[in-house]
CSV table of C-alpha atoms in Angstrom, one decimal:
chain,number,residue,atom,x,y,z
A,1,UNK,CA,-0.2,-0.1,0.0
A,2,UNK,CA,0.7,3.5,-0.9
A,3,UNK,CA,-0.4,6.4,2.2
A,4,UNK,CA,-0.1,9.9,0.7
A,5,UNK,CA,0.4,13.6,1.9
A,6,UNK,CA,-1.7,15.9,-0.7
A,7,UNK,CA,-4.1,18.9,-0.7
A,8,UNK,CA,-6.7,16.9,-0.2
A,9,UNK,CA,-5.9,15.3,3.2
A,10,UNK,CA,-4.3,11.5,3.5
A,11,UNK,CA,-5.4,9.1,0.4
A,12,UNK,CA,-4.4,5.2,0.4
A,13,UNK,CA,-4.1,3.1,-2.9
A,14,UNK,CA,-3.8,0.1,-3.3
A,15,UNK,CA,-4.7,-2.4,-5.7
A,16,UNK,CA,-5.2,0.4,-8.4
A,17,UNK,CA,-7.5,1.5,-6.3
A,18,UNK,CA,-7.5,5.2,-4.1
A,19,UNK,CA,-9.1,5.8,-0.5
A,20,UNK,CA,-9.8,9.4,1.0
A,21,UNK,CA,-9.0,8.5,4.8
A,22,UNK,CA,-10.8,9.9,7.7
A,23,UNK,CA,-8.3,11.0,10.1
A,24,UNK,CA,-6.7,14.3,8.7
A,25,UNK,CA,-3.4,14.2,11.6
A,26,UNK,CA,-0.2,12.8,9.6
A,27,UNK,CA,1.5,12.7,12.5
A,28,UNK,CA,-1.7,10.0,14.2
A,29,UNK,CA,-2.3,8.5,10.8
A,30,UNK,CA,1.0,7.0,10.3
A,31,UNK,CA,2.3,6.7,14.2
A,32,UNK,CA,1.0,3.5,15.0
A,33,UNK,CA,3.4,-0.4,15.4
A,34,UNK,CA,0.7,-1.8,13.2
A,35,UNK,CA,0.2,0.3,10.3
A,36,UNK,CA,-0.4,-2.3,7.9
A,37,UNK,CA,-3.2,-3.9,9.3
A,38,UNK,CA,-4.4,-0.8,10.4
A,39,UNK,CA,-4.9,0.3,6.9
A,40,UNK,CA,-6.2,-2.4,5.1
A,41,UNK,CA,-8.6,-2.8,7.6
A,42,UNK,CA,-9.8,1.3,7.6
A,43,UNK,CA,-9.7,1.3,3.3
A,44,UNK,CA,-11.8,-2.5,3.3
A,45,UNK,CA,-15.1,-0.3,4.9
A,46,UNK,CA,-14.3,2.7,1.9
A,47,UNK,CA,-15.1,4.1,-1.2
A,48,UNK,CA,-12.7,3.9,-3.6
A,49,UNK,CA,-12.2,7.8,-4.6
A,50,UNK,CA,-11.2,9.1,-8.1
A,51,UNK,CA,-8.0,11.2,-7.5
A,52,UNK,CA,-5.4,12.3,-10.7
A,53,UNK,CA,-2.6,12.7,-8.4
A,54,UNK,CA,-1.2,16.6,-9.0
A,55,UNK,CA,-1.6,17.5,-5.2
A,56,UNK,CA,1.3,15.5,-3.4
A,57,UNK,CA,2.5,16.7,-0.3
A,58,UNK,CA,6.1,15.5,1.4
A,59,UNK,CA,4.9,12.6,3.0
A,60,UNK,CA,5.8,14.3,6.9
A,61,UNK,CA,4.7,16.4,9.0
A,62,UNK,CA,6.0,16.8,12.9
A,63,UNK,CA,8.8,14.1,11.5
A,64,UNK,CA,12.3,14.6,11.5
A,65,UNK,CA,14.8,13.9,8.8
A,66,UNK,CA,18.1,11.8,10.0
A,67,UNK,CA,20.8,10.4,7.7
A,68,UNK,CA,22.6,7.6,7.4
A,69,UNK,CA,26.2,7.6,5.6
A,70,UNK,CA,29.3,5.5,3.6
A,71,UNK,CA,26.4,2.4,4.5
A,72,UNK,CA,27.6,1.0,0.9
A,73,UNK,CA,31.3,0.1,-0.6
A,74,UNK,CA,30.6,2.4,-3.8
A,75,UNK,CA,29.7,5.9,-0.8
A,76,UNK,CA,32.7,5.2,0.8
A,77,UNK,CA,34.8,5.2,-2.0
A,78,UNK,CA,33.8,8.7,-2.4
A,79,UNK,CA,33.6,9.9,0.7
A,80,UNK,CA,37.4,8.6,1.0
A,81,UNK,CA,38.6,10.1,-3.1
A,82,UNK,CA,37.0,13.7,-2.3
A,83,UNK,CA,37.9,14.4,1.1
A,84,UNK,CA,42.4,12.9,0.4
A,85,UNK,CA,43.5,15.5,0.3
A,86,UNK,CA,42.1,17.2,3.7
A,87,UNK,CA,43.5,14.0,5.3
A,88,UNK,CA,40.3,12.3,6.4
A,89,UNK,CA,40.3,9.0,4.0
A,90,UNK,CA,40.7,7.2,6.5
A,91,UNK,CA,38.0,8.8,8.9
A,92,UNK,CA,35.4,7.4,6.7
A,93,UNK,CA,37.0,3.8,5.4
A,94,UNK,CA,37.2,3.0,10.0
A,95,UNK,CA,33.4,4.5,9.6
A,96,UNK,CA,32.3,1.4,7.3
A,97,UNK,CA,33.9,-1.5,8.8
A,98,UNK,CA,33.1,0.2,12.4
A,99,UNK,CA,30.5,-1.0,14.8
A,100,UNK,CA,28.6,2.1,14.8
A,101,UNK,CA,27.7,3.5,12.4
A,102,UNK,CA,27.8,7.6,10.9
A,103,UNK,CA,24.2,9.3,11.5
A,104,UNK,CA,24.1,12.6,11.6
A,105,UNK,CA,20.5,15.3,11.3
A,106,UNK,CA,19.5,15.5,8.0
A,107,UNK,CA,16.0,18.1,8.0
A,108,UNK,CA,13.3,19.4,9.5
A,109,UNK,CA,9.9,19.0,7.9
A,110,UNK,CA,10.5,22.7,7.7
A,111,UNK,CA,13.3,22.7,5.6
A,112,UNK,CA,12.0,19.3,3.3
A,113,UNK,CA,10.5,19.8,-0.2
A,114,UNK,CA,8.5,16.4,-1.7
A,115,UNK,CA,8.0,15.4,-5.2
A,116,UNK,CA,7.4,17.5,-8.1
A,117,UNK,CA,9.1,20.6,-6.0
A,118,UNK,CA,12.7,22.3,-6.0
A,119,UNK,CA,15.5,21.3,-4.2
A,120,UNK,CA,18.6,23.6,-4.0
A,121,UNK,CA,23.0,23.9,-4.6
A,122,UNK,CA,24.6,26.1,-1.9
A,123,UNK,CA,24.9,29.9,-3.7
A,124,UNK,CA,29.0,28.6,-1.4
A,125,UNK,CA,29.8,25.5,-2.9
A,126,UNK,CA,30.8,24.1,-6.5
A,127,UNK,CA,30.5,20.7,-6.5
A,128,UNK,CA,26.8,19.9,-6.0
A,129,UNK,CA,25.3,15.7,-6.4
A,130,UNK,CA,21.6,14.2,-5.7
A,131,UNK,CA,22.8,11.2,-3.4
A,132,UNK,CA,19.2,8.9,-4.1
A,133,UNK,CA,18.4,6.4,-0.5
A,134,UNK,CA,15.9,4.5,0.7
A,135,UNK,CA,14.2,6.5,3.3
A,136,UNK,CA,12.6,4.4,6.6
A,137,UNK,CA,10.1,5.4,9.0
A,138,UNK,CA,9.9,4.4,12.0
A,139,UNK,CA,7.1,5.0,14.5
A,140,UNK,CA,7.7,7.0,18.4
A,141,UNK,CA,8.6,3.0,19.6
A,142,UNK,CA,11.5,2.8,16.7
A,143,UNK,CA,9.3,0.5,14.9
A,144,UNK,CA,10.1,0.3,10.6
A,145,UNK,CA,6.5,0.1,9.3
A,146,UNK,CA,7.1,2.1,5.9
A,147,UNK,CA,10.1,3.1,3.0
A,148,UNK,CA,10.0,6.5,0.7
A,149,UNK,CA,12.3,7.5,-2.2
A,150,UNK,CA,15.4,10.1,-0.6
A,151,UNK,CA,17.2,12.9,-2.2
A,152,UNK,CA,20.1,14.0,0.0
A,153,UNK,CA,21.0,16.8,-1.4
A,154,UNK,CA,25.0,17.2,-0.9
A,155,UNK,CA,28.4,19.8,-1.9
A,156,UNK,CA,30.8,17.2,-1.7
A,157,UNK,CA,33.5,20.1,-2.2
A,158,UNK,CA,32.4,21.8,1.2
A,159,UNK,CA,32.9,18.3,3.2
A,160,UNK,CA,35.8,16.9,1.0
A,161,UNK,CA,37.9,20.6,3.0
A,162,UNK,CA,37.1,18.8,6.1
A,163,UNK,CA,34.8,16.2,7.6
A,164,UNK,CA,33.2,18.6,10.1
A,165,UNK,CA,31.8,20.2,7.2
A,166,UNK,CA,29.6,17.7,6.7
A,167,UNK,CA,27.2,19.4,8.5
A,168,UNK,CA,27.0,22.4,6.6
A,169,UNK,CA,27.2,20.2,3.2
A,170,UNK,CA,25.1,17.9,4.3
A,171,UNK,CA,21.6,21.0,5.8
A,172,UNK,CA,20.6,23.6,4.6
A,173,UNK,CA,17.0,25.2,3.2
A,174,UNK,CA,15.3,22.2,1.3
A,175,UNK,CA,18.7,19.5,1.3
A,176,UNK,CA,15.7,17.3,1.4
A,177,UNK,CA,12.8,15.5,0.1
A,178,UNK,CA,11.2,13.3,0.7
A,179,UNK,CA,8.5,11.3,-1.7
A,180,UNK,CA,6.4,10.1,-3.5
A,181,UNK,CA,4.3,8.1,-0.4
A,182,UNK,CA,5.3,6.0,2.6
A,183,UNK,CA,4.9,3.1,1.0
A,184,UNK,CA,4.0,0.5,3.9
A,185,UNK,CA,4.1,-3.1,4.0
A,186,UNK,CA,3.1,-6.5,5.4
A,187,UNK,CA,7.2,-7.3,5.8
A,188,UNK,CA,9.9,-6.2,5.2
A,189,UNK,CA,10.8,-4.7,2.0
A,190,UNK,CA,12.3,-6.9,-0.2
A,191,UNK,CA,16.4,-7.0,-0.5
A,192,UNK,CA,16.2,-7.5,-4.1
A,193,UNK,CA,15.0,-4.3,-4.1
A,194,UNK,CA,16.2,-1.1,-6.9
A,195,UNK,CA,17.7,2.4,-6.3
A,196,UNK,CA,17.8,4.2,-9.4
A,197,UNK,CA,18.5,7.7,-10.7
A,198,UNK,CA,18.6,9.8,-13.4
A,199,UNK,CA,19.7,12.9,-13.6
A,200,UNK,CA,18.5,15.4,-16.7
A,201,UNK,CA,19.5,17.7,-18.1
A,202,UNK,CA,17.3,20.1,-21.4
A,203,UNK,CA,15.4,17.1,-21.6
A,204,UNK,CA,18.6,15.1,-21.9
A,205,UNK,CA,20.2,12.4,-19.3
A,206,UNK,CA,23.2,12.8,-17.4
A,207,UNK,CA,23.7,10.0,-15.4
A,208,UNK,CA,22.2,6.9,-15.1
A,209,UNK,CA,23.0,3.8,-12.3
A,210,UNK,CA,21.0,1.9,-10.1
A,211,UNK,CA,22.1,-0.4,-7.0
A,212,UNK,CA,20.5,-2.7,-5.2
A,213,UNK,CA,19.9,-2.2,-1.4
A,214,UNK,CA,20.7,-5.9,-0.2
A,215,UNK,CA,24.2,-4.0,-1.5
A,216,UNK,CA,24.4,-2.4,2.4
A,217,UNK,CA,26.7,-3.1,4.5
A,218,UNK,CA,24.4,-2.3,7.5
A,219,UNK,CA,21.0,-4.1,8.7
A,220,UNK,CA,17.8,-1.4,8.5
A,221,UNK,CA,17.1,-2.7,12.0
A,222,UNK,CA,20.7,-1.6,13.4
A,223,UNK,CA,20.6,2.2,11.8
A,224,UNK,CA,16.9,2.0,13.7
A,225,UNK,CA,18.4,1.2,16.7
A,226,UNK,CA,21.0,3.8,17.0
A,227,UNK,CA,18.3,6.4,15.6
A,228,UNK,CA,16.4,5.7,19.0
A,229,UNK,CA,19.5,4.3,21.5
A,230,UNK,CA,19.7,7.6,23.5
A,231,UNK,CA,16.8,10.1,21.2
A,232,UNK,CA,13.1,9.6,21.3
A,233,UNK,CA,10.3,11.0,18.2
A,234,UNK,CA,6.6,11.4,19.3
A,235,UNK,CA,5.9,11.1,16.4
A,236,UNK,CA,8.5,9.0,14.3
A,237,UNK,CA,11.0,9.5,12.0
A,238,UNK,CA,12.6,9.1,9.1
A,239,UNK,CA,15.5,7.8,8.3
A,240,UNK,CA,18.6,8.4,4.9
A,241,UNK,CA,19.8,4.8,5.0
A,242,UNK,CA,22.7,5.9,2.5
A,243,UNK,CA,23.7,5.7,-0.6
A,244,UNK,CA,25.4,3.3,-3.6
A,245,UNK,CA,24.8,5.7,-6.8
A,246,UNK,CA,27.2,8.3,-7.2
A,247,UNK,CA,28.0,10.5,-9.8
A,248,UNK,CA,31.4,10.7,-11.6
A,249,UNK,CA,33.7,12.9,-10.0
A,250,UNK,CA,33.4,15.4,-13.0
A,251,UNK,CA,29.3,15.7,-12.1
A,252,UNK,CA,27.8,18.4,-10.5
A,253,UNK,CA,24.7,19.3,-10.6
A,254,UNK,CA,22.8,23.0,-12.1
A,255,UNK,CA,19.9,25.3,-12.1
A,256,UNK,CA,17.4,23.2,-13.8
A,257,UNK,CA,18.6,19.9,-13.9
A,258,UNK,CA,15.4,17.3,-13.2
A,259,UNK,CA,16.7,14.8,-10.5
A,260,UNK,CA,14.4,11.4,-11.0
A,261,UNK,CA,15.1,9.3,-7.4
A,262,UNK,CA,12.8,5.3,-8.8
A,263,UNK,CA,12.9,2.6,-6.1
A,264,UNK,CA,11.2,-0.6,-7.3
A,265,UNK,CA,6.9,-0.5,-5.2
A,266,UNK,CA,8.0,2.9,-3.8
A,267,UNK,CA,7.3,5.5,-7.3
A,268,UNK,CA,9.6,8.2,-8.1
A,269,UNK,CA,10.7,10.6,-6.6
A,270,UNK,CA,11.2,13.8,-8.8
A,271,UNK,CA,13.4,16.8,-8.4
A,272,UNK,CA,14.0,20.4,-10.0
A,273,UNK,CA,16.9,22.1,-8.8
A,274,UNK,CA,16.3,25.9,-8.0
A,275,UNK,CA,17.9,28.9,-8.6
A,276,UNK,CA,20.3,28.8,-5.2
């Protein structure tokens, strides 16, 4: 099932039919450990509606978005490469193999955008890329109940200059996008699920790549357990799980580029790079 936050309200897609929930509070609706069972029960008593799908909002209200880093070998290699002149490469090699993962704050809801909205690149950065990431949604009890696609925009030159600059490279207005929906299943998402990235410039593909989530070194429950270890999230939380698809070093985003991040079962998160 797919749960959309829209201008009309909360809409559920199941078996190619759409249902408008009577509940209007996103935080209450999604923050349930038995989310799949409760939504299934709800839509069984509802009549389907016609919906064009053109009023989708980011599937977030009072949740925070956090992120994991260096969870794929490709990400490890890219981080080492970008930070080699600053002497920071060893940090990324060590965290890839360490028991404790890298976890950092990515975005508040107010700085996040949804599908078909604009993301931004920093004015003080010359090397910017999107990072396509499977994004987990966990309830306030730390139970993973849903998934969405995430775009973890990154200023590689800023992070590469000094690893301590990571918050500035990762967290700024419209540096995070999630959507188009919250994908809810009656079990874990398939480990064979593919994440794909395509970047278009003037309708011409500049980069394409994909990877299966089974290439991730760490388990989803492992990442969530570290996030919730000493923090509480009364409305639940989103956690981006790292990227295994990285454009080549000579590539950087420019204003007008269109970023398509597709995850099997979830759909496509589309964003355009807006003016800094």
